Amino acid sequence: MEGEPTLRLRIFDLNCWAIRYLSKRRRERMWLIGDKLRQEGFDLVLLQEVWSEQDYSDLRVKLAGCYPFSHYFRSGVIGSGLCVFSRFPILDTLLYQYSLNGYPYMLQHGDWFCGKSVGLSLGVTALLLSLSVQLHAEYCREKDAYLPHRLVQAWELAQFIRHTSKAADVVLLGGDLNMHPEDAGIRLLRGWTGLRDAFAEATRFEGCKNGCTLVPDNCFTDKSELLPFPLGIRIDYILYKAISSFTVKCEELKTTTGPAPGTDIPFSDHEAVMATLHIQRQGQPVGATLGTADLALVDVVAEARTEVGVGLRAAQRQRYSAGRMAVLALLLLLLQAVAALGTVAGLGTEQPFPKLSFCLLALLALGVLVLATGLHVFHTMEVKMLHGTEDQMWMALRALQERP
Amino acid sequence: MEGEPTLRLRIFDLNCWAIRYLSKRRRERMWLIGDKLRQEGFDLVLLQEVWSEQDYSDLRVKLAGCYPFSHYFRSGVIGSGLCVFSRFPILDTLLYQYSLNGYPYMLQHGDWFCGKSVGLSLGVTALLLSLSVQLHAEYCREKDAYLPHRLVQAWELAQFIRHTSKAADVVLLGGDLNMHPEDAGIRLLRGWTGLRDAFAEATRFEGCKNGCTLVPDNCFTDKSELLPFPLGIRIDYILYKAISSFTVKCEELKTTTGPAPGTDIPFSDHEAVMATLHIQRQGQPVGATLGTADLALVDVVAEARTEVGVGLRAAQRQRYSAGRMAVLALLLLLLQAVAALGTVAGLGTEQPFPKLSFCLLALLALGVLVLATGLHVFHTMEVKMLHGTEDQMWMALRALQERP
């Protein structure tokens, strides 16, 4: 290792839970987050769930002095919620929207409307590729209907990182991955990209036990959700890897614990994750850091592919049901049209059914037709994307197994 | 330049116009395309508008001997229509779906349902990044409602290439860009990525005059569309650039002209483009080939940003109209509900309006409400994406202007 100057990089990552009209004490918390960021002077800040552009603009004004560079990633109906603040110039940005992100009719879960994405920003001092990320939420761990979608997202995220990180020196990912550390999606993401988990690698750790970021002590978390996990769960991560001739070490990892200093409320329903990384240039480019030849990787890709296959068959069944429903509604409408025409043409001597019921039935049939057609189109897209991912994973498996 | 062995790469690109039930003599033409590919033995084949997976499977079986590697990119309702056949192994693939791609309610144009994308495949012998591409069609050149969407796509395509091509040796793009050579989108794509146009660079050319790929002589083209262009138009391209220590030269470019040999029909409504490239390793890595410091580039990015701004304002107006319509329909429905409740509660002594008209009006209001809400949601997403692209272009302009 050469004696070249090293860089200490301090990173802040937080799911801000800032949904207009829905999140409790949002303005107050965003103000506190701004204060914290200004006081601590991190190098890089990766935020998620900043759904309101006004909140972002307010933060930007407040932080202009210490974080002169920032970017807000727009996508979906509500937005991606992702933004980045940086002490160093942001040279370029790119947004990649996952091809699958829940269902538009699951209004109570709302993920579909958010346009969940990965926001990539490329900056400065040892070409740093930093990603702010959020994946589809898990609403029920026992019967997780969104598992295939989240696995597709984890796969797309991993592929996106592999393809965009080639010229970077260091890749940094911060975000709410909505997955427990041992989940297939996390293992897939880490295995397929070679990213390392700051919590597992940190020399020093300070914060919630086991690095949990969703804890029952937080007054905003849903206690019933966390009943099976009395210590909480860890779903927010800082991951990193060095490419080319650099090494990265995680010196320290911290999480926030409970209320913000001097107040009675925490910053968010998630705890923030803060890492101090040590980046050093080495004399020689290091070898392939992917470790993709690993047998464990074959297992995890195969496992993910099986889950995606399960999702594919479910989507095919839903597509079929929606199509059948649309055809039935169309037949009913046609039948009604024939009956109505018959009456108008005077074929029947008297009207055989009350007008009101007739109209209501037509209304119902039309509604069902429109809805079922929409669902059919949507599930067709879902089938295509799940099928495409299954194919890609198969290609990856073949490539892994063909290696000596 | 060192005396290292050079690689001659023969590439075939064609928009196959293979839409099930709609494209004329589709099966016959796909058969002819397969024959041509088998006879000529290209190194790389980039196809677009292969909408039917069955057509792809048939081609794959037929070409298994000479093109052992292939990939079909799935997306959207119908699919992306993109596929790649290769003599060399395909190591990895990635699909990037443009964030904007027309309107779902423009059924007659159908682009929205196609999930237009760029399919990236990474292969072999001098790490070759090859892209099969199709952008949104232009339906009326004088009043081109899709220009902002196509510019967003050209920008996203350029950004995608910049971010994914860093570790490649050579980048190859083949596809139907739906833009004339002097259009802003093409200038943007070429300027921002440094890609070179095989037609302009070719040492030898053979084929339709001016390299046109949509010509009036082709029996499948719409003659009225080509009235202002008696020679035809050039909208299919092979673009390339060398990165790292390689040079690429286009030795020969050809287009097909008229009917396939021995038949009375051409392969498609587009002419195929075939390039022979000469790839050679140089001793020293060449400098930045982007030429992004170019003043002309500033102009073209600014021009594209203006057009995207025009599209943004149009989308904002449409979003507002749709929102207003939804509110009016909701008010009407509420009014009807109050009237109906009043009648049921016996407040009115007799029913003041015929039941049938009342029901039909409610049906109409409900229909308008559903449609207008859907449109509002859609145009909100459009506004977000146009706004995001405008931001990114602004960032690019600032970076360009700040360079010495």
PDB file of N, CA and C in Angstrom, chain A residues 53 70-71 74-79 90-97 99 112-113 120 122 159-160 162-164 166-167 355-356 359-360 363 366 377 380-381 384-385 387-388 391-392 395, chain B residues 53 70-72 74-79 90-97 99 112-113 120 122 159-160 162-164 166-167 355-356 359-360 363 366 377 380-381 384-385 387-388 391-392 395:
ATOM      1  N   GLU A  53     -41.815  18.036  -2.861  1.00  0.00           N
ATOM      2  CA  GLU A  53     -40.734  18.836  -3.433  1.00  0.00           C
ATOM      3  C   GLU A  53     -40.476  20.074  -2.600  1.00  0.00           C
ATOM      4  N   SER A  70     -26.788  19.331  -4.644  1.00  0.00           N
ATOM      5  CA  SER A  70     -27.892  18.440  -4.277  1.00  0.00           C
ATOM      6  C   SER A  70     -28.673  18.056  -5.521  1.00  0.00           C
ATOM      7  N   HIS A  71     -29.432  16.987  -5.405  1.00  0.00           N
ATOM      8  CA  HIS A  71     -30.292  16.587  -6.523  1.00  0.00           C
ATOM      9  C   HIS A  71     -31.529  15.872  -6.002  1.00  0.00           C
ATOM     10  N   ARG A  74     -36.993  12.904  -9.688  1.00  0.00           N
ATOM     11  CA  ARG A  74     -38.437  12.899  -9.956  1.00  0.00           C
ATOM     12  C   ARG A  74     -38.837  11.631 -10.691  1.00  0.00           C
ATOM     13  N   SER A  75     -39.957  11.006 -10.249  1.00  0.00           N
ATOM     14  CA  SER A  75     -40.522   9.889 -11.009  1.00  0.00           C
ATOM     15  C   SER A  75     -41.867   9.508 -10.445  1.00  0.00           C
ATOM     16  N   GLY A  76     -42.615   8.702 -11.171  1.00  0.00           N
ATOM     17  CA  GLY A  76     -43.904   8.211 -10.696  1.00  0.00           C
ATOM     18  C   GLY A  76     -44.910   9.321 -10.511  1.00  0.00           C
ATOM     19  N   VAL A  77     -46.019   9.001  -9.868  1.00  0.00           N
ATOM     20  CA  VAL A  77     -47.077   9.993  -9.678  1.00  0.00           C
ATOM     21  C   VAL A  77     -46.686  10.948  -8.572  1.00  0.00           C
ATOM     22  N   ILE A  78     -46.212  10.391  -7.454  1.00  0.00           N
ATOM     23  CA  ILE A  78     -45.882  11.228  -6.301  1.00  0.00           C
ATOM     24  C   ILE A  78     -44.429  11.657  -6.358  1.00  0.00           C
ATOM     25  N   GLY A  79     -43.598  10.867  -6.990  1.00  0.00           N
ATOM     26  CA  GLY A  79     -42.170  11.156  -7.024  1.00  0.00           C
ATOM     27  C   GLY A  79     -41.430   9.935  -6.520  1.00  0.00           C
ATOM     28  N   ILE A  90     -21.742  17.307  -7.758  1.00  0.00           N
ATOM     29  CA  ILE A  90     -22.400  16.156  -8.372  1.00  0.00           C
ATOM     30  C   ILE A  90     -22.232  16.331  -9.874  1.00  0.00           C
ATOM     31  N   LEU A  91     -21.517  15.415 -10.504  1.00  0.00           N
ATOM     32  CA  LEU A  91     -21.169  15.593 -11.910  1.00  0.00           C
ATOM     33  C   LEU A  91     -22.288  15.159 -12.834  1.00  0.00           C
ATOM     34  N   ASP A  92     -23.038  14.165 -12.418  1.00  0.00           N
ATOM     35  CA  ASP A  92     -24.045  13.622 -13.320  1.00  0.00           C
ATOM     36  C   ASP A  92     -25.038  12.821 -12.483  1.00  0.00           C
ATOM     37  N   THR A  93     -26.236  12.671 -12.999  1.00  0.00           N
ATOM     38  CA  THR A  93     -27.214  11.851 -12.276  1.00  0.00           C
ATOM     39  C   THR A  93     -27.941  10.953 -13.259  1.00  0.00           C
ATOM     40  N   LEU A  94     -28.503   9.900 -12.751  1.00  0.00           N
ATOM     41  CA  LEU A  94     -29.275   8.984 -13.593  1.00  0.00           C
ATOM     42  C   LEU A  94     -30.319   8.337 -12.695  1.00  0.00           C
ATOM     43  N   LEU A  95     -31.527   8.216 -13.211  1.00  0.00           N
ATOM     44  CA  LEU A  95     -32.593   7.582 -12.423  1.00  0.00           C
ATOM     45  C   LEU A  95     -32.995   6.298 -13.116  1.00  0.00           C
ATOM     46  N   TYR A  96     -33.062   5.223 -12.361  1.00  0.00           N
ATOM     47  CA  TYR A  96     -33.521   3.966 -12.940  1.00  0.00           C
ATOM     48  C   TYR A  96     -34.754   3.547 -12.157  1.00  0.00           C
ATOM     49  N   GLN A  97     -35.885   3.467 -12.883  1.00  0.00           N
ATOM     50  CA  GLN A  97     -37.128   3.099 -12.229  1.00  0.00           C
ATOM     51  C   GLN A  97     -37.318   1.592 -12.379  1.00  0.00           C
ATOM     52  N   SER A  99     -38.874  -1.963 -12.975  1.00  0.00           N
ATOM     53  CA  SER A  99     -39.948  -2.267 -13.913  1.00  0.00           C
ATOM     54  C   SER A  99     -41.194  -2.766 -13.190  1.00  0.00           C
ATOM     55  N   TRP A 112     -47.045   1.591  -5.737  1.00  0.00           N
ATOM     56  CA  TRP A 112     -47.077   1.748  -7.189  1.00  0.00           C
ATOM     57  C   TRP A 112     -46.994   3.213  -7.601  1.00  0.00           C
ATOM     58  N   PHE A 113     -47.663   4.069  -6.807  1.00  0.00           N
ATOM     59  CA  PHE A 113     -47.739   5.483  -7.170  1.00  0.00           C
ATOM     60  C   PHE A 113     -46.431   6.220  -6.924  1.00  0.00           C
ATOM     61  N   LEU A 120     -28.936   7.591  -9.060  1.00  0.00           N
ATOM     62  CA  LEU A 120     -27.479   7.486  -9.076  1.00  0.00           C
ATOM     63  C   LEU A 120     -26.889   8.871  -9.225  1.00  0.00           C
ATOM     64  N   LEU A 122     -23.057  10.860  -9.548  1.00  0.00           N
ATOM     65  CA  LEU A 122     -21.655  10.585  -9.792  1.00  0.00           C
ATOM     66  C   LEU A 122     -20.892  11.824  -9.378  1.00  0.00           C
ATOM     67  N   GLN A 159     -28.048  -5.421 -11.167  1.00  0.00           N
ATOM     68  CA  GLN A 159     -27.622  -5.318 -12.565  1.00  0.00           C
ATOM     69  C   GLN A 159     -27.241  -3.874 -12.898  1.00  0.00           C
ATOM     70  N   PHE A 160     -28.068  -2.930 -12.416  1.00  0.00           N
ATOM     71  CA  PHE A 160     -27.813  -1.505 -12.657  1.00  0.00           C
ATOM     72  C   PHE A 160     -26.448  -1.119 -12.083  1.00  0.00           C
ATOM     73  N   ARG A 162     -23.871  -3.157 -11.403  1.00  0.00           N
ATOM     74  CA  ARG A 162     -22.812  -3.818 -12.167  1.00  0.00           C
ATOM     75  C   ARG A 162     -22.489  -3.065 -13.449  1.00  0.00           C
ATOM     76  N   HIS A 163     -23.554  -2.614 -14.138  1.00  0.00           N
ATOM     77  CA  HIS A 163     -23.325  -1.991 -15.444  1.00  0.00           C
ATOM     78  C   HIS A 163     -22.875  -0.535 -15.356  1.00  0.00           C
ATOM     79  N   THR A 164     -23.221   0.161 -14.275  1.00  0.00           N
ATOM     80  CA  THR A 164     -22.875   1.582 -14.225  1.00  0.00           C
ATOM     81  C   THR A 164     -21.619   1.866 -13.413  1.00  0.00           C
ATOM     82  N   LYS A 166     -18.590   0.472 -13.534  1.00  0.00           N
ATOM     83  CA  LYS A 166     -17.301   0.016 -14.053  1.00  0.00           C
ATOM     84  C   LYS A 166     -16.199   1.073 -13.979  1.00  0.00           C
ATOM     85  N   ALA A 167     -16.570   2.336 -14.193  1.00  0.00           N
ATOM     86  CA  ALA A 167     -15.519   3.355 -14.227  1.00  0.00           C
ATOM     87  C   ALA A 167     -15.383   4.097 -12.909  1.00  0.00           C
ATOM     88  N   LYS A 355     -86.622  -0.565 -16.483  1.00  0.00           N
ATOM     89  CA  LYS A 355     -85.537   0.220 -17.071  1.00  0.00           C
ATOM     90  C   LYS A 355     -84.390   0.449 -16.098  1.00  0.00           C
ATOM     91  N   LEU A 356     -84.732   0.737 -14.840  1.00  0.00           N
ATOM     92  CA  LEU A 356     -83.700   1.093 -13.870  1.00  0.00           C
ATOM     93  C   LEU A 356     -82.712  -0.070 -13.665  1.00  0.00           C
ATOM     94  N   CYS A 359     -80.500  -0.509 -16.639  1.00  0.00           N
ATOM     95  CA  CYS A 359     -79.420   0.491 -16.700  1.00  0.00           C
ATOM     96  C   CYS A 359     -78.322   0.177 -15.691  1.00  0.00           C
ATOM     97  N   LEU A 360     -78.745  -0.159 -14.470  1.00  0.00           N
ATOM     98  CA  LEU A 360     -77.752  -0.443 -13.425  1.00  0.00           C
ATOM     99  C   LEU A 360     -76.890  -1.639 -13.811  1.00  0.00           C
ATOM    100  N   LEU A 363     -74.436  -0.565 -16.357  1.00  0.00           N
ATOM    101  CA  LEU A 363     -73.403   0.231 -15.691  1.00  0.00           C
ATOM    102  C   LEU A 363     -72.379  -0.686 -15.031  1.00  0.00           C
ATOM    103  N   LEU A 366     -70.268  -2.497 -17.598  1.00  0.00           N
ATOM    104  CA  LEU A 366     -69.289  -1.594 -18.202  1.00  0.00           C
ATOM    105  C   LEU A 366     -68.120  -1.368 -17.243  1.00  0.00           C
ATOM    106  N   VAL A 377     -54.273  -5.832 -18.784  1.00  0.00           N
ATOM    107  CA  VAL A 377     -53.108  -5.141 -19.359  1.00  0.00           C
ATOM    108  C   VAL A 377     -51.991  -5.068 -18.322  1.00  0.00           C
ATOM    109  N   THR A 380     -50.402  -8.399 -17.689  1.00  0.00           N
ATOM    110  CA  THR A 380     -49.604  -8.802 -18.845  1.00  0.00           C
ATOM    111  C   THR A 380     -48.202  -8.208 -18.741  1.00  0.00           C
ATOM    112  N   MET A 381     -48.141  -6.918 -18.369  1.00  0.00           N
ATOM    113  CA  MET A 381     -46.827  -6.281 -18.202  1.00  0.00           C
ATOM    114  C   MET A 381     -46.045  -6.975 -17.090  1.00  0.00           C
ATOM    115  N   LYS A 384     -44.591 -10.182 -18.308  1.00  0.00           N
ATOM    116  CA  LYS A 384     -43.425  -9.934 -19.181  1.00  0.00           C
ATOM    117  C   LYS A 384     -42.182  -9.659 -18.344  1.00  0.00           C
ATOM    118  N   MET A 385     -42.322  -8.792 -17.338  1.00  0.00           N
ATOM    119  CA  MET A 385     -41.145  -8.394 -16.577  1.00  0.00           C
ATOM    120  C   MET A 385     -40.629  -9.548 -15.711  1.00  0.00           C
ATOM    121  N   HIS A 387     -41.023 -12.708 -16.331  1.00  0.00           N
ATOM    122  CA  HIS A 387     -40.448 -13.662 -17.266  1.00  0.00           C
ATOM    123  C   HIS A 387     -39.046 -13.215 -17.693  1.00  0.00           C
ATOM    124  N   GLY A 388     -38.920 -11.923 -18.003  1.00  0.00           N
ATOM    125  CA  GLY A 388     -37.633 -11.369 -18.432  1.00  0.00           C
ATOM    126  C   GLY A 388     -36.582 -11.528 -17.344  1.00  0.00           C
ATOM    127  N   ASP A 391     -35.456 -15.093 -17.042  1.00  0.00           N
ATOM    128  CA  ASP A 391     -34.500 -15.361 -18.124  1.00  0.00           C
ATOM    129  C   ASP A 391     -33.105 -14.860 -17.784  1.00  0.00           C
ATOM    130  N   GLN A 392     -33.059 -13.602 -17.321  1.00  0.00           N
ATOM    131  CA  GLN A 392     -31.762 -13.001 -17.004  1.00  0.00           C
ATOM    132  C   GLN A 392     -31.062 -13.794 -15.912  1.00  0.00           C
ATOM    133  N   MET A 395     -29.618 -16.885 -17.287  1.00  0.00           N
ATOM    134  CA  MET A 395     -28.376 -16.582 -18.010  1.00  0.00           C
ATOM    135  C   MET A 395     -27.221 -16.419 -17.021  1.00  0.00           C
TER     136      MET A 395
ATOM    137  N   GLU B  53     -43.244 -13.367 -29.611  1.00  0.00           N
ATOM    138  CA  GLU B  53     -42.196 -14.239 -29.077  1.00  0.00           C
ATOM    139  C   GLU B  53     -42.051 -15.487 -29.916  1.00  0.00           C
ATOM    140  N   SER B  70     -28.289 -15.627 -28.325  1.00  0.00           N
ATOM    141  CA  SER B  70     -29.343 -14.664 -28.659  1.00  0.00           C
ATOM    142  C   SER B  70     -30.060 -14.231 -27.391  1.00  0.00           C
ATOM    143  N   HIS B  71     -30.746 -13.125 -27.471  1.00  0.00           N
ATOM    144  CA  HIS B  71     -31.551 -12.670 -26.331  1.00  0.00           C
ATOM    145  C   HIS B  71     -32.751 -11.883 -26.822  1.00  0.00           C
ATOM    146  N   TYR B  72     -33.886 -12.113 -26.151  1.00  0.00           N
ATOM    147  CA  TYR B  72     -35.126 -11.400 -26.463  1.00  0.00           C
ATOM    148  C   TYR B  72     -35.458 -10.531 -25.255  1.00  0.00           C
ATOM    149  N   ARG B  74     -37.911  -8.566 -22.946  1.00  0.00           N
ATOM    150  CA  ARG B  74     -39.340  -8.473 -22.637  1.00  0.00           C
ATOM    151  C   ARG B  74     -39.644  -7.184 -21.892  1.00  0.00           C
ATOM    152  N   SER B  75     -40.713  -6.476 -22.292  1.00  0.00           N
ATOM    153  CA  SER B  75     -41.186  -5.324 -21.513  1.00  0.00           C
ATOM    154  C   SER B  75     -42.519  -4.865 -22.047  1.00  0.00           C
ATOM    155  N   GLY B  76     -43.187  -4.006 -21.307  1.00  0.00           N
ATOM    156  CA  GLY B  76     -44.452  -3.430 -21.745  1.00  0.00           C
ATOM    157  C   GLY B  76     -45.538  -4.478 -21.882  1.00  0.00           C
ATOM    158  N   VAL B  77     -46.655  -4.098 -22.491  1.00  0.00           N
ATOM    159  CA  VAL B  77     -47.776  -5.021 -22.636  1.00  0.00           C
ATOM    160  C   VAL B  77     -47.481  -6.003 -23.756  1.00  0.00           C
ATOM    161  N   ILE B  78     -47.009  -5.472 -24.878  1.00  0.00           N
ATOM    162  CA  ILE B  78     -46.773  -6.325 -26.042  1.00  0.00           C
ATOM    163  C   ILE B  78     -45.347  -6.854 -26.030  1.00  0.00           C
ATOM    164  N   GLY B  79     -44.450  -6.106 -25.436  1.00  0.00           N
ATOM    165  CA  GLY B  79     -43.041  -6.479 -25.454  1.00  0.00           C
ATOM    166  C   GLY B  79     -42.233  -5.311 -25.982  1.00  0.00           C
ATOM    167  N   ILE B  90     -23.021 -13.933 -25.380  1.00  0.00           N
ATOM    168  CA  ILE B  90     -23.584 -12.746 -24.738  1.00  0.00           C
ATOM    169  C   ILE B  90     -23.379 -12.930 -23.242  1.00  0.00           C
ATOM    170  N   LEU B  91     -22.582 -12.055 -22.647  1.00  0.00           N
ATOM    171  CA  LEU B  91     -22.199 -12.259 -21.248  1.00  0.00           C
ATOM    172  C   LEU B  91     -23.252 -11.763 -20.279  1.00  0.00           C
ATOM    173  N   ASP B  92     -23.961 -10.721 -20.667  1.00  0.00           N
ATOM    174  CA  ASP B  92     -24.901 -10.112 -19.741  1.00  0.00           C
ATOM    175  C   ASP B  92     -25.869  -9.251 -20.554  1.00  0.00           C
ATOM    176  N   THR B  93     -27.043  -9.031 -19.999  1.00  0.00           N
ATOM    177  CA  THR B  93     -27.991  -8.147 -20.689  1.00  0.00           C
ATOM    178  C   THR B  93     -28.623  -7.205 -19.682  1.00  0.00           C
ATOM    179  N   LEU B  94     -29.137  -6.114 -20.173  1.00  0.00           N
ATOM    180  CA  LEU B  94     -29.829  -5.147 -19.312  1.00  0.00           C
ATOM    181  C   LEU B  94     -30.857  -4.441 -20.173  1.00  0.00           C
ATOM    182  N   LEU B  95     -32.038  -4.234 -19.613  1.00  0.00           N
ATOM    183  CA  LEU B  95     -33.078  -3.540 -20.362  1.00  0.00           C
ATOM    184  C   LEU B  95     -33.376  -2.235 -19.662  1.00  0.00           C
ATOM    185  N   TYR B  96     -33.400  -1.158 -20.409  1.00  0.00           N
ATOM    186  CA  TYR B  96     -33.758   0.140 -19.832  1.00  0.00           C
ATOM    187  C   TYR B  96     -34.995   0.625 -20.554  1.00  0.00           C
ATOM    188  N   GLN B  97     -36.082   0.781 -19.791  1.00  0.00           N
ATOM    189  CA  GLN B  97     -37.330   1.224 -20.403  1.00  0.00           C
ATOM    190  C   GLN B  97     -37.413   2.736 -20.260  1.00  0.00           C
ATOM    191  N   SER B  99     -38.708   6.391 -19.624  1.00  0.00           N
ATOM    192  CA  SER B  99     -39.729   6.774 -18.640  1.00  0.00           C
ATOM    193  C   SER B  99     -40.970   7.334 -19.321  1.00  0.00           C
ATOM    194  N   TRP B 112     -47.314   3.330 -26.572  1.00  0.00           N
ATOM    195  CA  TRP B 112     -47.320   3.180 -25.117  1.00  0.00           C
ATOM    196  C   TRP B 112     -47.315   1.706 -24.727  1.00  0.00           C
ATOM    197  N   PHE B 113     -48.066   0.905 -25.484  1.00  0.00           N
ATOM    198  CA  PHE B 113     -48.218  -0.499 -25.129  1.00  0.00           C
ATOM    199  C   PHE B 113     -46.968  -1.327 -25.430  1.00  0.00           C
ATOM    200  N   LEU B 120     -29.536  -3.780 -23.858  1.00  0.00           N
ATOM    201  CA  LEU B 120     -28.080  -3.769 -23.892  1.00  0.00           C
ATOM    202  C   LEU B 120     -27.578  -5.193 -23.750  1.00  0.00           C
ATOM    203  N   LEU B 122     -23.882  -7.421 -23.553  1.00  0.00           N
ATOM    204  CA  LEU B 122     -22.455  -7.240 -23.360  1.00  0.00           C
ATOM    205  C   LEU B 122     -21.790  -8.520 -23.807  1.00  0.00           C
ATOM    206  N   GLN B 159     -27.749   9.160 -21.794  1.00  0.00           N
ATOM    207  CA  GLN B 159     -27.288   9.025 -20.406  1.00  0.00           C
ATOM    208  C   GLN B 159     -26.989   7.561 -20.083  1.00  0.00           C
ATOM    209  N   PHE B 160     -27.883   6.688 -20.542  1.00  0.00           N
ATOM    210  CA  PHE B 160     -27.712   5.252 -20.307  1.00  0.00           C
ATOM    211  C   PHE B 160     -26.396   4.769 -20.926  1.00  0.00           C
ATOM    212  N   ARG B 162     -23.718   6.625 -21.689  1.00  0.00           N
ATOM    213  CA  ARG B 162     -22.591   7.213 -20.961  1.00  0.00           C
ATOM    214  C   ARG B 162     -22.279   6.439 -19.692  1.00  0.00           C
ATOM    215  N   HIS B 163     -23.342   6.065 -18.963  1.00  0.00           N
ATOM    216  CA  HIS B 163     -23.123   5.428 -17.668  1.00  0.00           C
ATOM    217  C   HIS B 163     -22.763   3.947 -17.768  1.00  0.00           C
ATOM    218  N   THR B 164     -23.194   3.280 -18.843  1.00  0.00           N
ATOM    219  CA  THR B 164     -22.944   1.839 -18.899  1.00  0.00           C
ATOM    220  C   THR B 164     -21.737   1.475 -19.756  1.00  0.00           C
ATOM    221  N   LYS B 166     -18.629   2.675 -19.748  1.00  0.00           N
ATOM    222  CA  LYS B 166     -17.298   3.043 -19.267  1.00  0.00           C
ATOM    223  C   LYS B 166     -16.269   1.917 -19.388  1.00  0.00           C
ATOM    224  N   ALA B 167     -16.708   0.688 -19.161  1.00  0.00           N
ATOM    225  CA  ALA B 167     -15.722  -0.395 -19.155  1.00  0.00           C
ATOM    226  C   ALA B 167     -15.680  -1.146 -20.474  1.00  0.00           C
ATOM    227  N   LYS B 355     -86.299   8.147 -14.235  1.00  0.00           N
ATOM    228  CA  LYS B 355     -85.254   7.287 -13.688  1.00  0.00           C
ATOM    229  C   LYS B 355     -84.163   6.978 -14.707  1.00  0.00           C
ATOM    230  N   LEU B 356     -84.571   6.723 -15.952  1.00  0.00           N
ATOM    231  CA  LEU B 356     -83.605   6.306 -16.968  1.00  0.00           C
ATOM    232  C   LEU B 356     -82.549   7.388 -17.213  1.00  0.00           C
ATOM    233  N   CYS B 359     -80.183   7.671 -14.337  1.00  0.00           N
ATOM    234  CA  CYS B 359     -79.170   6.610 -14.322  1.00  0.00           C
ATOM    235  C   CYS B 359     -78.107   6.846 -15.384  1.00  0.00           C
ATOM    236  N   LEU B 360     -78.556   7.212 -16.574  1.00  0.00           N
ATOM    237  CA  LEU B 360     -77.591   7.427 -17.665  1.00  0.00           C
ATOM    238  C   LEU B 360     -76.639   8.557 -17.324  1.00  0.00           C
ATOM    239  N   LEU B 363     -74.167   7.323 -14.876  1.00  0.00           N
ATOM    240  CA  LEU B 363     -73.219   6.470 -15.591  1.00  0.00           C
ATOM    241  C   LEU B 363     -72.171   7.315 -16.306  1.00  0.00           C
ATOM    242  N   LEU B 366     -69.822   8.974 -13.835  1.00  0.00           N
ATOM    243  CA  LEU B 366     -68.877   8.007 -13.278  1.00  0.00           C
ATOM    244  C   LEU B 366     -67.777   7.692 -14.293  1.00  0.00           C
ATOM    245  N   VAL B 377     -53.608  11.235 -13.286  1.00  0.00           N
ATOM    246  CA  VAL B 377     -52.480  10.466 -12.757  1.00  0.00           C
ATOM    247  C   VAL B 377     -51.396  10.319 -13.825  1.00  0.00           C
ATOM    248  N   THR B 380     -49.623  13.541 -14.524  1.00  0.00           N
ATOM    249  CA  THR B 380     -48.760  13.905 -13.399  1.00  0.00           C
ATOM    250  C   THR B 380     -47.405  13.213 -13.550  1.00  0.00           C
ATOM    251  N   MET B 381     -47.451  11.922 -13.922  1.00  0.00           N
ATOM    252  CA  MET B 381     -46.189  11.207 -14.130  1.00  0.00           C
ATOM    253  C   MET B 381     -45.413  11.852 -15.271  1.00  0.00           C
ATOM    254  N   LYS B 384     -43.703  14.969 -14.106  1.00  0.00           N
ATOM    255  CA  LYS B 384     -42.523  14.639 -13.279  1.00  0.00           C
ATOM    256  C   LYS B 384     -41.320  14.289 -14.154  1.00  0.00           C
ATOM    257  N   MET B 385     -41.559  13.424 -15.156  1.00  0.00           N
ATOM    258  CA  MET B 385     -40.439  12.953 -15.953  1.00  0.00           C
ATOM    259  C   MET B 385     -39.881  14.067 -16.836  1.00  0.00           C
ATOM    260  N   HIS B 387     -40.041  17.248 -16.218  1.00  0.00           N
ATOM    261  CA  HIS B 387     -39.374  18.161 -15.301  1.00  0.00           C
ATOM    262  C   HIS B 387     -37.992  17.624 -14.907  1.00  0.00           C
ATOM    263  N   GLY B 388     -37.948  16.324 -14.597  1.00  0.00           N
ATOM    264  CA  GLY B 388     -36.686  15.699 -14.219  1.00  0.00           C
ATOM    265  C   GLY B 388     -35.659  15.793 -15.342  1.00  0.00           C
ATOM    266  N   ASP B 391     -34.312  19.295 -15.684  1.00  0.00           N
ATOM    267  CA  ASP B 391     -33.307  19.487 -14.627  1.00  0.00           C
ATOM    268  C   ASP B 391     -31.958  18.895 -15.006  1.00  0.00           C
ATOM    269  N   GLN B 392     -32.007  17.636 -15.484  1.00  0.00           N
ATOM    270  CA  GLN B 392     -30.765  16.947 -15.847  1.00  0.00           C
ATOM    271  C   GLN B 392     -30.055  17.683 -16.967  1.00  0.00           C
ATOM    272  N   MET B 395     -28.375  20.688 -15.636  1.00  0.00           N
ATOM    273  CA  MET B 395     -27.129  20.304 -14.960  1.00  0.00           C
ATOM    274  C   MET B 395     -26.022  20.067 -15.988  1.00  0.00           C
TER     275      MET B 395
END
